[in-house]
């Protein structure tokens, strides 16, 4: 399952497992908003700039994945490095194109 909140997502990276940590001001810490899944997407515009946007989908229940809120981070260069030294945007074999029927939003 991948739930996009972008107006016109083109490609996405799979969601994470439910977790309660995030990076705030460069430090990994417990997310004050609670448990969530993390996913990233690109629109056509992002493809040309080699950037993407990451989102958190906050859940009321980690087992049922009942969503309650979504947040978006600022646009980020694909080449940004994670703590493990790998680029944040994965290789092409880890990415799939979102079908149009997969679009949605949280209200």
PDB file of C-alpha atoms in Angstrom:
ATOM      1  CA  UNK A   1       0.000   0.000   0.000  1.00  0.00           C
ATOM      2  CA  UNK A   2       1.285   3.460  -0.846  1.00  0.00           C
ATOM      3  CA  UNK A   3      -0.891   6.412  -0.058  1.00  0.00           C
ATOM      4  CA  UNK A   4       0.128   9.615  -1.828  1.00  0.00           C
ATOM      5  CA  UNK A   5      -0.759  13.081  -0.625  1.00  0.00           C
ATOM      6  CA  UNK A   6       0.949  14.843  -3.537  1.00  0.00           C
ATOM      7  CA  UNK A   7      -1.254  16.627  -6.070  1.00  0.00           C
ATOM      8  CA  UNK A   8       0.252  14.689  -8.984  1.00  0.00           C
ATOM      9  CA  UNK A   9       2.774  12.072  -7.866  1.00  0.00           C
ATOM     10  CA  UNK A  10       4.680  10.306 -10.621  1.00  0.00           C
ATOM     11  CA  UNK A  11       7.042   7.896  -8.923  1.00  0.00           C
ATOM     12  CA  UNK A  12       7.226   6.759  -5.351  1.00  0.00           C
ATOM     13  CA  UNK A  13       9.417   4.866  -3.039  1.00  0.00           C
ATOM     14  CA  UNK A  14       7.841   2.218  -0.815  1.00  0.00           C
ATOM     15  CA  UNK A  15       6.664   3.144   2.627  1.00  0.00           C
ATOM     16  CA  UNK A  16       8.625   2.296   5.708  1.00  0.00           C
ATOM     17  CA  UNK A  17       7.325   0.126   8.485  1.00  0.00           C
ATOM     18  CA  UNK A  18       5.423   1.998  11.200  1.00  0.00           C
ATOM     19  CA  UNK A  19       7.935   3.735  13.468  1.00  0.00           C
ATOM     20  CA  UNK A  20       8.053   6.622  15.951  1.00  0.00           C
ATOM     21  CA  UNK A  21      11.376   8.309  15.178  1.00  0.00           C
ATOM     22  CA  UNK A  22      12.334  11.171  12.892  1.00  0.00           C
ATOM     23  CA  UNK A  23      15.203  13.569  12.252  1.00  0.00           C
ATOM     24  CA  UNK A  24      14.749  17.034  13.741  1.00  0.00           C
ATOM     25  CA  UNK A  25      17.537  19.603  13.304  1.00  0.00           C
ATOM     26  CA  UNK A  26      19.892  16.849  12.175  1.00  0.00           C
ATOM     27  CA  UNK A  27      19.270  14.626  15.208  1.00  0.00           C
ATOM     28  CA  UNK A  28      17.430  11.302  15.169  1.00  0.00           C
ATOM     29  CA  UNK A  29      14.808  11.357  17.925  1.00  0.00           C
ATOM     30  CA  UNK A  30      11.330  10.284  18.930  1.00  0.00           C
ATOM     31  CA  UNK A  31       8.732  11.991  16.728  1.00  0.00           C
ATOM     32  CA  UNK A  32       6.531  14.230  18.914  1.00  0.00           C
ATOM     33  CA  UNK A  33       3.563  13.493  16.620  1.00  0.00           C
ATOM     34  CA  UNK A  34       3.870   9.741  17.202  1.00  0.00           C
ATOM     35  CA  UNK A  35       3.867   6.620  15.063  1.00  0.00           C
ATOM     36  CA  UNK A  36       3.938   7.006  11.295  1.00  0.00           C
ATOM     37  CA  UNK A  37       5.047   5.591   7.979  1.00  0.00           C
ATOM     38  CA  UNK A  38       7.516   7.478   5.791  1.00  0.00           C
ATOM     39  CA  UNK A  39       7.336   7.616   2.014  1.00  0.00           C
ATOM     40  CA  UNK A  40       8.733   9.810  -0.738  1.00  0.00           C
ATOM     41  CA  UNK A  41       7.470  10.905  -4.136  1.00  0.00           C
ATOM     42  CA  UNK A  42       8.459  12.831  -7.263  1.00  0.00           C
ATOM     43  CA  UNK A  43       6.289  14.789  -9.647  1.00  0.00           C
ATOM     44  CA  UNK A  44       7.274  15.497 -13.245  1.00  0.00           C
ATOM     45  CA  UNK A  45       8.876  18.744 -12.016  1.00  0.00           C
ATOM     46  CA  UNK A  46      11.011  16.900  -9.458  1.00  0.00           C
ATOM     47  CA  UNK A  47      12.352  14.542 -12.127  1.00  0.00           C
ATOM     48  CA  UNK A  48      14.037  17.422 -13.960  1.00  0.00           C
ATOM     49  CA  UNK A  49      15.508  18.893 -10.789  1.00  0.00           C
ATOM     50  CA  UNK A  50      16.635  15.550  -9.282  1.00  0.00           C
ATOM     51  CA  UNK A  51      14.716  16.287  -6.100  1.00  0.00           C
ATOM     52  CA  UNK A  52      11.881  14.622  -4.181  1.00  0.00           C
ATOM     53  CA  UNK A  53       9.540  15.225  -1.245  1.00  0.00           C
ATOM     54  CA  UNK A  54       9.212  12.949   1.761  1.00  0.00           C
ATOM     55  CA  UNK A  55       6.078  12.626   3.856  1.00  0.00           C
ATOM     56  CA  UNK A  56       4.964  11.159   7.138  1.00  0.00           C
ATOM     57  CA  UNK A  57       1.570   9.489   7.332  1.00  0.00           C
ATOM     58  CA  UNK A  58       0.666   9.461  11.027  1.00  0.00           C
ATOM     59  CA  UNK A  59      -1.486   6.593  12.239  1.00  0.00           C
ATOM     60  CA  UNK A  60      -3.946   6.138  15.091  1.00  0.00           C
ATOM     61  CA  UNK A  61      -3.220   2.431  15.157  1.00  0.00           C
ATOM     62  CA  UNK A  62      -0.040   0.724  13.946  1.00  0.00           C
ATOM     63  CA  UNK A  63      -1.849  -2.567  13.260  1.00  0.00           C
ATOM     64  CA  UNK A  64      -4.771  -1.249  11.200  1.00  0.00           C
ATOM     65  CA  UNK A  65      -2.816   1.688   9.722  1.00  0.00           C
ATOM     66  CA  UNK A  66      -5.763   3.996  10.385  1.00  0.00           C
ATOM     67  CA  UNK A  67      -4.360   7.328   9.170  1.00  0.00           C
ATOM     68  CA  UNK A  68      -4.978  10.572  11.043  1.00  0.00           C
ATOM     69  CA  UNK A  69      -2.616  13.166   9.564  1.00  0.00           C
ATOM     70  CA  UNK A  70      -0.001  13.685   6.862  1.00  0.00           C
ATOM     71  CA  UNK A  71       2.965  16.049   6.772  1.00  0.00           C
ATOM     72  CA  UNK A  72       5.374  16.931   3.960  1.00  0.00           C
ATOM     73  CA  UNK A  73       9.035  17.851   4.296  1.00  0.00           C
ATOM     74  CA  UNK A  74      10.663  20.450   2.085  1.00  0.00           C
ATOM     75  CA  UNK A  75      11.893  19.421  -1.349  1.00  0.00           C
ATOM     76  CA  UNK A  76      15.242  17.655  -0.963  1.00  0.00           C
ATOM     77  CA  UNK A  77      18.046  16.811  -3.436  1.00  0.00           C
ATOM     78  CA  UNK A  78      18.094  13.108  -4.341  1.00  0.00           C
ATOM     79  CA  UNK A  79      21.826  13.074  -3.577  1.00  0.00           C
ATOM     80  CA  UNK A  80      21.330  13.979   0.105  1.00  0.00           C
ATOM     81  CA  UNK A  81      23.160  11.396   2.201  1.00  0.00           C
ATOM     82  CA  UNK A  82      21.645   9.369   5.019  1.00  0.00           C
ATOM     83  CA  UNK A  83      23.606   8.627   8.198  1.00  0.00           C
ATOM     84  CA  UNK A  84      24.764   5.347   6.634  1.00  0.00           C
ATOM     85  CA  UNK A  85      26.320   7.252   3.713  1.00  0.00           C
ATOM     86  CA  UNK A  86      23.758   6.132   1.117  1.00  0.00           C
ATOM     87  CA  UNK A  87      21.769   8.628  -0.928  1.00  0.00           C
ATOM     88  CA  UNK A  88      18.240   9.193   0.382  1.00  0.00           C
ATOM     89  CA  UNK A  89      16.616   8.570  -3.013  1.00  0.00           C
ATOM     90  CA  UNK A  90      16.965   4.853  -3.831  1.00  0.00           C
ATOM     91  CA  UNK A  91      18.227   3.185  -6.994  1.00  0.00           C
ATOM     92  CA  UNK A  92      15.731   2.674  -9.828  1.00  0.00           C
ATOM     93  CA  UNK A  93      15.164  -0.996  -8.931  1.00  0.00           C
ATOM     94  CA  UNK A  94      13.640   0.125  -5.599  1.00  0.00           C
ATOM     95  CA  UNK A  95      11.182   2.570  -7.195  1.00  0.00           C
ATOM     96  CA  UNK A  96       7.807   1.962  -8.803  1.00  0.00           C
ATOM     97  CA  UNK A  97       5.536   4.205 -10.829  1.00  0.00           C
ATOM     98  CA  UNK A  98       2.286   5.020  -9.083  1.00  0.00           C
ATOM     99  CA  UNK A  99      -0.824   4.088 -11.065  1.00  0.00           C
ATOM    100  CA  UNK A 100      -3.382   6.846 -11.424  1.00  0.00           C
ATOM    101  CA  UNK A 101      -5.873   4.891  -9.339  1.00  0.00           C
ATOM    102  CA  UNK A 102      -3.392   4.994  -6.439  1.00  0.00           C
ATOM    103  CA  UNK A 103      -3.800   8.714  -5.846  1.00  0.00           C
ATOM    104  CA  UNK A 104      -5.530   9.829  -2.702  1.00  0.00           C
ATOM    105  CA  UNK A 105      -5.553  12.325   0.115  1.00  0.00           C
ATOM    106  CA  UNK A 106      -6.223  12.624   3.810  1.00  0.00           C
ATOM    107  CA  UNK A 107      -9.048  14.889   4.821  1.00  0.00           C
TER     108      UNK A 107
END
